[in-house]
Coordinates of C-alpha atoms and ligand atoms in Angstrom, one line a residue:
M418 CA -95.7 -65.5 92.4
Q419 CA -97.7 -68.5 93.4
Q420 CA -100.8 -69.2 91.4
Q421 CA -103.8 -69.7 93.8
V422 CA -106.7 -70.6 91.5
R423 CA -107.2 -71.4 87.9
V424 CA -109.8 -69.5 85.9
N425 CA -110.4 -69.4 82.2
T426 CA -108.5 -66.3 81.2
R427 CA -107.4 -67.1 77.6
V428 CA -106.2 -63.9 76.1
T429 CA -105.7 -64.0 72.4
P430 CA -102.6 -62.2 71.1
E431 CA -103.6 -59.1 69.1
A432 CA -101.9 -56.3 67.3
R433 CA -101.1 -53.2 69.4
P434 CA -104.0 -50.7 69.5
R435 CA -103.1 -47.3 68.3
S436 CA -105.7 -44.9 69.8
P437 CA -108.2 -44.7 72.7
K438 CA -111.0 -45.6 70.3
D439 CA -109.1 -48.6 69.3
Y440 CA -108.6 -49.7 72.9
Y441 CA -112.4 -49.4 73.4
R442 CA -113.3 -51.2 70.2
R443 CA -111.2 -54.1 71.3
G444 CA -112.7 -54.2 74.7
I445 CA -109.5 -53.3 76.4
S446 CA -110.7 -50.1 78.0
S447 CA -114.1 -48.8 78.9
F448 CA -114.8 -45.7 77.0
D449 CA -117.9 -45.0 79.0
M450 CA -115.8 -44.3 82.1
Q451 CA -113.5 -41.9 80.3
S452 CA -113.1 -38.7 82.3
Q453 CA -115.3 -40.1 85.1
M454 CA -114.9 -41.4 88.6
F455 CA -117.3 -43.3 90.8
V456 CA -118.8 -41.4 93.7
D457 CA -122.2 -42.1 95.5
G458 CA -123.0 -44.7 93.0
K459 CA -122.7 -42.4 90.0
W460 CA -120.1 -41.7 87.4
V461 CA -119.0 -38.1 87.7
G462 CA -116.3 -35.8 86.4
S463 CA -114.2 -33.5 88.6
E464 CA -115.9 -30.2 89.6
N465 CA -113.6 -28.1 87.4
G466 CA -113.5 -30.6 84.5
A467 CA -109.8 -31.1 84.9
V468 CA -108.5 -34.5 83.6
T469 CA -105.2 -36.3 83.5
K470 CA -103.9 -38.5 80.8
V471 CA -103.3 -42.2 81.4
L472 CA -100.4 -43.7 79.3
D473 CA -99.5 -47.1 77.9
P474 CA -95.9 -47.5 79.2
S475 CA -95.0 -49.8 76.3
T476 CA -95.6 -47.1 73.7
G477 CA -96.1 -43.8 75.6
N478 CA -99.5 -43.5 73.8
V479 CA -102.4 -42.0 75.7
I480 CA -105.0 -44.8 76.6
T481 CA -107.6 -42.5 78.0
E482 CA -108.1 -39.6 80.4
V483 CA -109.5 -39.7 84.0
P484 CA -110.7 -36.8 86.2
L485 CA -108.1 -34.9 88.2
A486 CA -110.1 -34.5 91.3
T487 CA -109.9 -31.4 93.5
I488 CA -109.9 -31.2 97.3
E489 CA -113.6 -30.3 97.1
D490 CA -114.3 -33.4 95.0
T491 CA -112.5 -35.5 97.7
R492 CA -114.5 -33.9 100.5
F493 CA -117.7 -34.7 98.6
A494 CA -116.7 -38.3 98.3
I495 CA -115.7 -38.4 102.0
D496 CA -119.1 -36.9 103.0
T497 CA -120.8 -39.5 100.9
A498 CA -118.9 -42.4 102.5
R499 CA -119.5 -40.9 106.0
M500 CA -123.3 -40.7 105.4
A501 CA -123.3 -44.3 104.1
F502 CA -121.5 -45.5 107.2
D503 CA -123.5 -43.5 109.7
D504 CA -126.9 -44.6 108.5
G505 CA -125.8 -48.2 108.7
R506 CA -126.9 -49.2 105.2
W507 CA -123.8 -51.5 105.0
S508 CA -122.5 -51.9 108.5
R509 CA -125.8 -53.2 109.8
L510 CA -126.1 -56.0 107.3
T511 CA -125.2 -59.4 108.6
P512 CA -121.7 -60.6 107.8
A513 CA -123.3 -63.2 105.6
D514 CA -125.2 -60.6 103.6
R515 CA -122.0 -58.6 103.1
S516 CA -120.1 -61.7 102.3
N517 CA -122.6 -62.8 99.6
I518 CA -122.3 -59.5 97.8
L519 CA -118.5 -59.7 97.9
L520 CA -118.6 -63.3 96.6
K521 CA -120.6 -62.0 93.7
V522 CA -117.9 -59.5 93.0
A523 CA -115.4 -62.4 92.9
D524 CA -117.6 -64.2 90.4
L525 CA -117.9 -61.1 88.3
L526 CA -114.2 -60.6 88.3
E527 CA -113.6 -64.2 87.3
R528 CA -116.1 -63.8 84.5
N529 CA -114.4 -60.6 83.3
A530 CA -110.8 -61.8 84.0
A531 CA -109.6 -61.4 80.4
V532 CA -110.7 -57.7 80.3
F533 CA -109.0 -57.0 83.6
A534 CA -105.9 -58.9 82.7
R535 CA -105.5 -56.8 79.5
L536 CA -106.3 -53.6 81.3
E537 CA -103.7 -54.3 83.9
S538 CA -101.0 -55.2 81.3
L539 CA -101.9 -52.3 79.2
N540 CA -101.7 -49.7 82.0
V541 CA -98.8 -51.1 84.0
G542 CA -96.7 -52.8 81.2
K543 CA -96.7 -56.2 82.9
S544 CA -96.8 -59.3 80.7
I545 CA -100.2 -60.6 79.9
K546 CA -98.9 -64.1 81.0
Q547 CA -98.5 -62.7 84.5
S548 CA -101.8 -60.7 84.6
A549 CA -103.9 -63.5 83.2
N550 CA -102.4 -66.4 85.0
Y551 CA -101.4 -64.8 88.3
D552 CA -102.6 -61.3 89.1
I553 CA -106.3 -61.7 88.3
P554 CA -106.9 -65.3 89.4
Y555 CA -105.0 -64.6 92.6
T556 CA -107.1 -61.5 93.2
V557 CA -110.3 -63.5 92.7
D558 CA -109.0 -65.9 95.4
N559 CA -108.1 -63.0 97.7
I560 CA -111.7 -61.7 97.5
R561 CA -113.2 -65.1 98.2
F562 CA -110.9 -65.6 101.1
F563 CA -111.8 -62.2 102.7
A564 CA -115.5 -62.7 102.0
G565 CA -115.5 -66.0 103.8
A566 CA -113.2 -65.1 106.6
A567 CA -115.2 -62.0 107.5
R568 CA -118.0 -64.3 108.7
V569 CA -115.8 -65.6 111.4
V570 CA -114.3 -62.4 112.7
E571 CA -115.0 -62.5 116.4
G572 CA -114.1 -61.4 119.8
K573 CA -113.3 -63.7 122.7
A574 CA -116.1 -65.8 124.1
M575 CA -118.1 -64.3 126.9
G576 CA -116.7 -64.8 130.4
E577 CA -116.9 -63.7 134.0
Y578 CA -113.6 -61.9 134.6
V579 CA -115.1 -60.2 137.7
A580 CA -117.5 -62.1 139.9
D581 CA -120.5 -59.9 139.4
G582 CA -120.6 -59.5 135.7
T583 CA -120.1 -61.1 132.3
S584 CA -117.7 -59.5 129.8
A585 CA -117.8 -59.9 126.0
I586 CA -115.9 -58.5 123.1
R587 CA -117.5 -57.1 120.0
R588 CA -115.6 -56.3 116.8
E589 CA -117.0 -53.3 115.0
P590 CA -116.2 -51.5 111.8
I591 CA -114.0 -48.4 112.2
G592 CA -116.0 -46.2 109.9
V593 CA -114.8 -44.4 106.7
V594 CA -111.6 -45.9 105.4
G595 CA -109.4 -43.9 103.0
V596 CA -107.5 -46.2 100.8
I597 CA -104.4 -45.0 98.8
T598 CA -102.8 -47.5 96.4
P599 CA -99.6 -47.8 94.3
W600 CA -99.2 -48.4 90.6
N601 CA -97.4 -51.8 90.6
Y602 CA -100.4 -54.1 91.2
P603 CA -103.3 -51.6 90.8
L604 CA -106.2 -54.0 91.2
M605 CA -104.6 -56.4 93.6
M606 CA -103.4 -53.8 96.0
A607 CA -106.8 -52.1 95.9
V608 CA -108.5 -55.4 96.6
W609 CA -106.2 -56.2 99.6
R610 CA -107.5 -52.9 101.2
I611 CA -111.0 -52.5 99.9
I612 CA -112.4 -56.0 100.4
P613 CA -111.4 -56.5 104.1
A614 CA -112.6 -53.0 104.8
L615 CA -115.9 -53.6 103.2
A616 CA -116.2 -57.2 104.5
T617 CA -116.1 -55.9 108.1
G618 CA -118.7 -53.2 107.5
N619 CA -116.7 -50.1 106.7
T620 CA -117.2 -47.6 103.9
V621 CA -114.4 -46.7 101.5
V622 CA -113.0 -43.8 99.5
I623 CA -110.1 -45.0 97.4
K624 CA -107.5 -43.0 95.5
P625 CA -105.7 -45.1 93.0
A626 CA -102.2 -44.2 91.7
T627 CA -102.4 -41.4 89.1
L628 CA -100.5 -43.6 86.6
T629 CA -102.7 -46.6 86.9
P630 CA -106.4 -45.8 87.8
L631 CA -108.1 -47.9 85.1
S632 CA -108.6 -51.3 86.8
T633 CA -109.8 -49.7 90.0
L634 CA -112.4 -47.7 88.1
E635 CA -113.5 -50.8 86.1
F636 CA -113.7 -52.7 89.5
A637 CA -116.2 -50.1 90.8
K638 CA -118.6 -51.3 88.1
L639 CA -118.4 -54.8 89.5
L640 CA -119.1 -53.7 93.0
D641 CA -122.1 -51.8 91.8
E642 CA -123.4 -54.7 89.7
A643 CA -123.0 -57.0 92.7
G644 CA -125.4 -54.9 94.7
L645 CA -123.2 -52.8 97.0
P646 CA -125.4 -50.0 98.4
K647 CA -124.6 -46.6 96.9
G648 CA -122.1 -44.4 98.6
V649 CA -120.4 -47.4 100.3
F650 CA -117.5 -47.5 97.8
N651 CA -116.2 -44.4 96.1
V652 CA -113.2 -43.9 93.7
V653 CA -111.6 -40.5 93.5
T654 CA -108.9 -40.1 90.8
G655 CA -106.4 -37.4 91.4
S656 CA -103.0 -36.5 92.8
G657 CA -101.5 -37.7 96.0
R658 CA -100.9 -34.1 97.1
D659 CA -104.6 -33.1 96.8
V660 CA -106.7 -36.2 97.1
G661 CA -104.4 -38.3 99.2
E662 CA -103.5 -35.6 101.6
E663 CA -107.1 -34.6 102.1
L664 CA -108.0 -38.2 102.9
A665 CA -105.3 -38.2 105.6
R666 CA -106.3 -34.8 107.0
N667 CA -110.0 -35.0 106.9
P668 CA -111.6 -35.6 110.3
K669 CA -114.5 -37.5 108.8
V670 CA -112.1 -40.3 107.7
D671 CA -111.4 -42.7 110.5
M672 CA -108.6 -44.8 109.0
I673 CA -106.0 -44.7 106.2
A674 CA -105.0 -47.9 104.6
F675 CA -102.0 -47.1 102.5
T676 CA -99.8 -49.2 100.2
G677 CA -96.9 -47.4 98.7
S678 CA -93.4 -46.0 99.4
T679 CA -91.9 -45.6 102.8
E680 CA -91.4 -41.9 102.1
V681 CA -95.1 -41.2 101.4
G682 CA -96.0 -43.5 104.4
R683 CA -94.0 -41.1 106.6
R684 CA -95.9 -38.1 105.2
L685 CA -99.2 -39.8 105.8
S686 CA -98.2 -40.6 109.4
E687 CA -97.6 -36.9 110.0
L688 CA -100.9 -35.8 108.4
A689 CA -102.9 -38.5 110.1
S690 CA -101.5 -37.5 113.5
S691 CA -103.6 -34.3 113.6
T692 CA -106.7 -36.4 114.0
L693 CA -105.0 -39.5 115.4
K694 CA -106.4 -41.7 112.6
K695 CA -105.7 -45.3 112.6
L696 CA -103.1 -46.2 110.0
S697 CA -102.3 -49.4 108.2
L698 CA -99.1 -49.0 106.2
E699 CA -97.7 -51.5 103.7
L700 CA -94.5 -49.8 102.5
G701 CA -91.2 -50.4 100.7
G702 CA -88.9 -53.4 100.7
K703 CA -85.4 -54.5 100.0
A704 CA -85.5 -58.3 100.1
P705 CA -82.3 -60.2 100.6
F706 CA -81.9 -63.5 98.7
I707 CA -79.3 -65.5 100.6
V708 CA -77.6 -68.3 98.8
F709 CA -75.6 -70.6 101.1
D710 CA -72.8 -72.8 99.7
D711 CA -74.8 -76.0 100.4
S712 CA -77.9 -74.9 98.4
D713 CA -79.2 -76.2 95.1
I714 CA -77.4 -73.5 93.1
E715 CA -79.3 -74.2 89.8
G716 CA -82.7 -73.9 91.7
A717 CA -81.6 -70.8 93.4
A718 CA -80.5 -69.2 90.2
E719 CA -83.8 -70.1 88.5
A720 CA -85.8 -68.7 91.3
S721 CA -83.6 -65.5 91.5
V722 CA -84.8 -64.6 88.0
I723 CA -88.4 -65.0 89.2
G724 CA -87.8 -63.2 92.5
G725 CA -86.1 -60.3 90.7
L726 CA -88.2 -60.0 87.6
V727 CA -91.7 -60.6 88.8
N728 CA -93.8 -57.6 87.7
N729 CA -90.9 -56.3 85.6
G730 CA -88.9 -55.9 88.9
Q731 CA -91.5 -53.7 90.5
D732 CA -92.8 -55.8 93.3
C733 CA -92.3 -54.8 97.0
G734 CA -91.1 -58.3 97.7
N735 CA -88.7 -58.6 94.8
S736 CA -85.4 -60.2 95.6
T737 CA -83.0 -57.3 95.2
R738 CA -79.9 -58.1 97.2
Y739 CA -78.3 -61.4 96.3
Y740 CA -76.0 -62.4 99.1
V741 CA -74.1 -65.3 97.6
H742 CA -71.5 -67.4 99.5
S743 CA -68.0 -66.7 97.9
S744 CA -67.4 -70.3 97.1
V745 CA -70.4 -70.5 94.8
L746 CA -70.4 -66.9 93.6
D747 CA -69.0 -67.6 90.1
K748 CA -71.3 -70.4 89.4
F749 CA -74.4 -68.5 90.6
Q750 CA -73.5 -65.4 88.6
K751 CA -72.9 -67.3 85.4
L752 CA -76.2 -69.2 85.8
L753 CA -78.1 -66.0 86.5
I754 CA -76.7 -64.0 83.6
G755 CA -77.3 -66.9 81.3
K756 CA -80.9 -67.2 82.3
L757 CA -81.5 -63.4 82.1
S758 CA -80.1 -63.4 78.5
R759 CA -83.1 -65.7 77.6
V760 CA -85.7 -63.3 79.1
R761 CA -88.0 -62.2 76.2
I762 CA -88.5 -58.4 76.4
G763 CA -91.5 -57.3 74.3
D764 CA -95.1 -56.1 74.0
P765 CA -96.9 -56.8 77.3
L766 CA -100.0 -58.0 75.4
D767 CA -98.0 -60.6 73.5
E768 CA -98.3 -64.0 75.2
S769 CA -94.7 -64.9 74.6
T770 CA -93.4 -61.8 76.4
D771 CA -91.6 -62.4 79.7
M772 CA -90.9 -58.8 80.5
G773 CA -92.5 -55.5 79.5
P774 CA -91.4 -51.9 80.2
V775 CA -91.2 -50.2 83.6
V776 CA -94.2 -48.1 84.4
S777 CA -93.0 -44.6 83.4
D778 CA -90.1 -42.7 82.0
T779 CA -89.6 -41.1 85.3
Q780 CA -89.3 -44.5 87.0
R781 CA -86.9 -45.6 84.3
Q782 CA -84.6 -42.6 84.8
R783 CA -84.7 -43.2 88.5
I784 CA -83.6 -46.8 88.1
E785 CA -80.8 -45.7 85.6
G786 CA -79.7 -43.2 88.2
Y787 CA -79.3 -46.0 90.8
I788 CA -77.3 -48.1 88.2
E789 CA -75.0 -45.2 87.6
K790 CA -74.5 -44.4 91.2
G791 CA -74.0 -48.1 92.2
I792 CA -71.2 -48.3 89.7
Q793 CA -69.6 -45.1 90.9
E794 CA -69.8 -46.5 94.4
G795 CA -67.6 -49.5 93.4
G796 CA -70.2 -51.8 91.7
K797 CA -69.2 -53.8 88.6
L798 CA -71.8 -54.0 85.8
L799 CA -72.0 -57.7 84.8
S800 CA -74.9 -57.5 82.4
G801 CA -77.7 -55.3 81.1
G802 CA -78.1 -51.6 82.0
A803 CA -79.2 -50.4 78.6
R804 CA -82.5 -49.5 77.0
P805 CA -83.4 -52.4 74.6
K806 CA -84.9 -51.8 71.2
V807 CA -88.3 -53.3 71.0
K808 CA -89.9 -53.5 67.6
D809 CA -93.0 -51.2 67.3
H810 CA -92.3 -50.0 70.8
E811 CA -89.5 -47.6 70.3
N812 CA -91.1 -45.0 72.7
G813 CA -91.8 -47.5 75.4
Y814 CA -90.1 -47.3 78.8
Y815 CA -88.0 -50.5 78.4
L816 CA -84.9 -51.3 80.4
E817 CA -82.8 -54.5 80.3
P818 CA -82.5 -56.6 83.5
T819 CA -79.3 -55.4 85.0
V820 CA -76.8 -57.3 87.2
I821 CA -74.2 -55.5 89.3
S822 CA -71.8 -57.1 91.7
T823 CA -70.5 -55.1 94.6
E824 CA -68.6 -55.6 97.9
N825 CA -69.6 -52.1 99.1
E826 CA -72.3 -53.0 101.7
D827 CA -73.0 -49.2 102.1
S828 CA -73.7 -48.6 98.4
C829 CA -77.1 -47.2 97.6
I830 CA -77.9 -50.2 95.4
V831 CA -77.6 -52.4 98.6
K832 CA -79.3 -50.1 101.0
E833 CA -82.1 -48.4 99.1
E834 CA -85.2 -49.6 97.3
I835 CA -84.6 -49.3 93.5
F836 CA -88.0 -50.8 92.4
G837 CA -86.8 -51.9 89.0
P838 CA -85.1 -54.9 87.3
V839 CA -81.7 -54.5 89.0
F840 CA -80.0 -57.5 90.6
T841 CA -77.3 -56.5 93.1
I842 CA -74.9 -59.4 94.0
V843 CA -72.9 -59.2 97.2
P844 CA -70.5 -62.0 98.2
F845 CA -70.4 -63.2 101.9
S846 CA -68.3 -65.7 103.8
N847 CA -70.1 -66.6 107.0
Y848 CA -73.5 -66.9 108.6
K849 CA -73.2 -64.1 111.1
E850 CA -72.0 -61.6 108.6
V851 CA -74.8 -62.3 106.1
I852 CA -77.6 -62.2 108.6
Q853 CA -76.3 -58.9 110.0
N854 CA -76.0 -57.3 106.6
S855 CA -79.4 -58.6 105.5
N856 CA -81.0 -57.0 108.5
N857 CA -79.0 -53.8 108.2
V858 CA -81.5 -51.8 106.1
I859 CA -84.5 -49.7 107.1
Y860 CA -86.9 -52.2 105.5
G861 CA -88.2 -55.5 106.8
L862 CA -90.8 -56.8 104.3
A863 CA -89.5 -60.1 102.9
A864 CA -86.4 -62.3 102.6
S865 CA -85.4 -65.7 101.3
V866 CA -82.8 -68.3 102.3
W867 CA -81.4 -71.0 100.1
T868 CA -79.9 -74.0 101.8
K869 CA -80.4 -77.8 102.2
D870 CA -79.3 -77.6 105.9
I871 CA -82.5 -77.5 108.0
T872 CA -80.7 -76.2 111.1
K873 CA -79.2 -73.3 109.2
A874 CA -82.6 -72.6 107.6
M875 CA -84.4 -72.6 111.0
N876 CA -81.7 -70.3 112.5
A877 CA -82.1 -67.9 109.6
V878 CA -85.9 -67.9 109.9
R879 CA -85.5 -66.8 113.5
D880 CA -82.7 -64.3 112.9
L881 CA -84.0 -62.4 109.9
R882 CA -86.1 -59.4 110.8
F883 CA -88.6 -59.6 108.0
G884 CA -92.4 -60.1 107.9
T885 CA -92.1 -63.0 105.5
V886 CA -89.2 -65.4 105.2
W887 CA -89.2 -68.0 102.4
V888 CA -86.9 -71.1 102.5
N889 CA -85.9 -72.3 99.1
E890 CA -88.5 -70.1 97.4
H891 CA -89.2 -66.5 96.8
V892 CA -92.5 -64.7 96.2
A893 CA -95.2 -67.2 97.3
V894 CA -97.9 -65.5 99.3
P895 CA -101.1 -67.4 100.0
S896 CA -104.3 -65.5 100.8
E897 CA -104.5 -67.2 104.2
M898 CA -101.1 -65.9 105.3
P899 CA -100.2 -62.3 106.4
W900 CA -98.2 -59.9 104.3
A901 CA -96.8 -57.5 106.8
G902 CA -93.7 -55.4 107.2
Y903 CA -91.2 -55.0 110.1
K904 CA -89.4 -51.7 110.7
Q905 CA -90.0 -49.1 108.0
S906 CA -91.8 -51.5 105.7
G907 CA -94.8 -50.5 107.7
H908 CA -97.2 -51.9 110.2
G909 CA -100.4 -53.8 110.1
A910 CA -101.1 -56.8 107.9
S911 CA -102.5 -57.4 104.4
L912 CA -104.1 -60.7 103.6
S913 CA -105.0 -63.4 106.1
A914 CA -107.5 -63.1 109.0
Y915 CA -105.1 -60.7 110.7
S916 CA -105.8 -58.1 108.0
L917 CA -109.6 -58.2 108.7
E918 CA -108.9 -57.3 112.3
E919 CA -107.1 -54.1 111.1
Y920 CA -110.4 -52.7 110.0
T921 CA -112.3 -53.3 113.3
Y922 CA -112.4 -51.7 116.7
I923 CA -112.7 -54.0 119.7
K924 CA -115.5 -53.1 122.1
H925 CA -115.7 -54.4 125.6
V926 CA -119.3 -55.0 126.7
Y927 CA -120.1 -55.7 130.4
F928 CA -123.4 -57.1 131.7
D929 CA -124.1 -56.8 135.4
L930 CA -125.2 -60.2 136.9
T931 CA -126.3 -59.1 140.3
G932 CA -129.4 -57.0 139.6
K933 CA -128.6 -55.0 142.8
S934 CA -128.6 -51.2 142.9
R935 CA -125.6 -51.1 145.3
K936 CA -122.8 -53.5 144.3
S937 CA -120.4 -55.0 146.8
W938 CA -117.4 -52.9 145.6
Y939 CA -119.0 -49.5 145.6
Y940 CA -117.7 -48.8 149.1
Q941 CA -114.3 -48.3 147.5
I942 CA -115.6 -45.0 146.1
Y943 CA -118.0 -43.9 148.8
G944 CA -119.8 -45.3 151.9
N945 CA -119.0 -48.3 154.0
K946 CA -118.4 -51.8 153.1
E947 CA -121.5 -54.0 153.6
S948 CA -120.9 -56.6 156.2
Ligands
NAP1623 P1 -95.9 -43.9 96.1 O1 -95.2 -42.9 95.4 O2 -95.7 -43.9 97.6 O3 -97.4 -43.7 95.8 C1 -98.4 -44.5 96.3 C2 -99.8 -43.8 96.4 O4 -99.6 -42.7 97.2 C3 -100.2 -43.2 95.0 O5 -101.6 -43.3 94.9 C4 -99.7 -41.7 95.1 O6 -100.5 -40.8 94.3 C5 -100.0 -41.5 96.6 N1 -99.3 -40.3 97.1 C6 -98.2 -39.8 96.7 N2 -97.8 -38.7 97.5 C7 -98.8 -38.6 98.4 C8 -99.0 -37.7 99.5 N3 -98.2 -36.7 99.7 N4 -100.1 -37.9 100.2 C9 -101.0 -38.9 100.0 N5 -100.8 -39.8 99.0 C10 -99.7 -39.6 98.2 O7 -95.6 -45.4 95.7 P2 -95.6 -46.0 94.2 O8 -94.5 -45.4 93.5 O9 -97.0 -45.8 93.6 O10 -95.4 -47.5 94.5 C11 -94.2 -48.1 94.7 C12 -94.0 -48.3 96.2 O11 -95.0 -49.0 96.8 C13 -92.7 -49.0 96.5 O12 -92.0 -48.4 97.6 C14 -93.2 -50.4 96.9 O13 -92.3 -51.1 97.7 C15 -94.5 -50.0 97.6 N6 -95.4 -51.2 97.7 C16 -95.5 -51.8 98.9 C17 -96.3 -52.9 99.0 C18 -96.4 -53.7 100.3 O14 -97.3 -54.6 100.3 N7 -95.6 -53.4 101.3 C19 -97.0 -53.4 97.9 C20 -96.9 -52.7 96.7 C21 -96.1 -51.6 96.6 P3 -99.9 -40.4 92.9 O15 -100.0 -41.6 92.0 O16 -100.8 -39.3 92.5 O17 -98.5 -39.9 93.1

């Protein structure tokens, strides 16, 4: 992905830690937060003492344990956030005061970038190159953008839309926002939800993914240190079924901001409907990567590796369906396979590693299931598909980048989100066909087009039904631009000024200008018109 800011995040290579104590000693994890979550400004365990293990996907070792919160724990956190919202301790601060605290958070994250980068690589299995040079610096930039932009969130200017009065628009916080995040970019996805919600005056209860809660817990320390009032931000670790569903059901929560799968997004829509909560949903994707015959094939092949392998192939915007014009198919395939053979699979904490493991064994088996089914449905395995041997990481959840070509447009590997390092190549012969097939999925998150013909590019930009369309690039997402889904990729926007609006109500305020007790129009309801 595009690097937004540069910060000093030098991470020295080190031998793989062996135990939780080792992780702590090396400053990779915070032992003091072990078995604790952050509620009402305090570090607390779950009411029944239950915990869940957090694993390192590159070894299968236990990193630490975190509380497995109950529904009661969740209700307590919601009550805390409710009180913190209702008494105005945060919402009544000026935008500038809120912004200054959030800017301090960005500074603290920048200062602690190396710790967060390691934590993210350790817990998710992504390469330290990516965490240190992209995930964390970009997240710092996201926070700074939201903190600044929140100071210019505004309604329309005042105006007289009826002769006797002045109307104005206020934008006000929604209240308590329940945030539920996925495991692929634990900190970044949390920040995309937490910071715009806080910047506009809301209070937050967040449930991170059970597999990857560590950076969100560590981030709570930064918010606390930056001076966020107690109770305004709360982290509850636990299962989607208990904590997540309680957030969606509970009438004291005003909004759910969810990033995750389309399937869970549907479930949350059902649950939230009982209280008609506002929902912002950032869901799955199945991005097409369309290579026309007149494109820079070498450039497209180079970018296809990036688009497909960023975050070990676990990015909602990953290029997954490679529609390649038949006349350049052989050339593109050879280039892609050659490049993938040079991808260095290894320890995520080693600076020379390009690709780490996928996040869990369950996820790996799911991906392998898709590879198998894709082949049964007519796909041809061109490369990869096996579990590579990685020295000292024999128990890690590694999987080779896998290329399958198919002409079966209805195959599951063309239609469904795999969320792993699988490249599905589908040949095409004309513009109409490729656009139709690209649009013919339930998702509509992102797409890219590769061509030197500006007219073709502009037509494709118009015709593709996706929230982001890149031309001769894949993956770049600046903080200032919206990241938003069409169709079952969700609704609402992350990033940009549009996302700040998500977390506000609009209020119409009307001021009478006449000072009269009987206004000229009252006769419409009772009495006579004044002459
Ligand atoms: P997921 O299975 O939908 O889980 C996401 C979060 O929802 C986790 O915290 C999970 O908790 C929770 N959850 C699960 N079941 C729930 C329920 N019944 N009620 C409430 N919460 C529930 O997604 P994932 O596997 O973590 O992440 C991968 C997905 O996220 C992919 O589909 C990807 O495309 C999508 N994603 C989208 C974007 C975007 O911007 N559009 C960005 C990143 C990821 P547990 O961990 O306890 O199961």
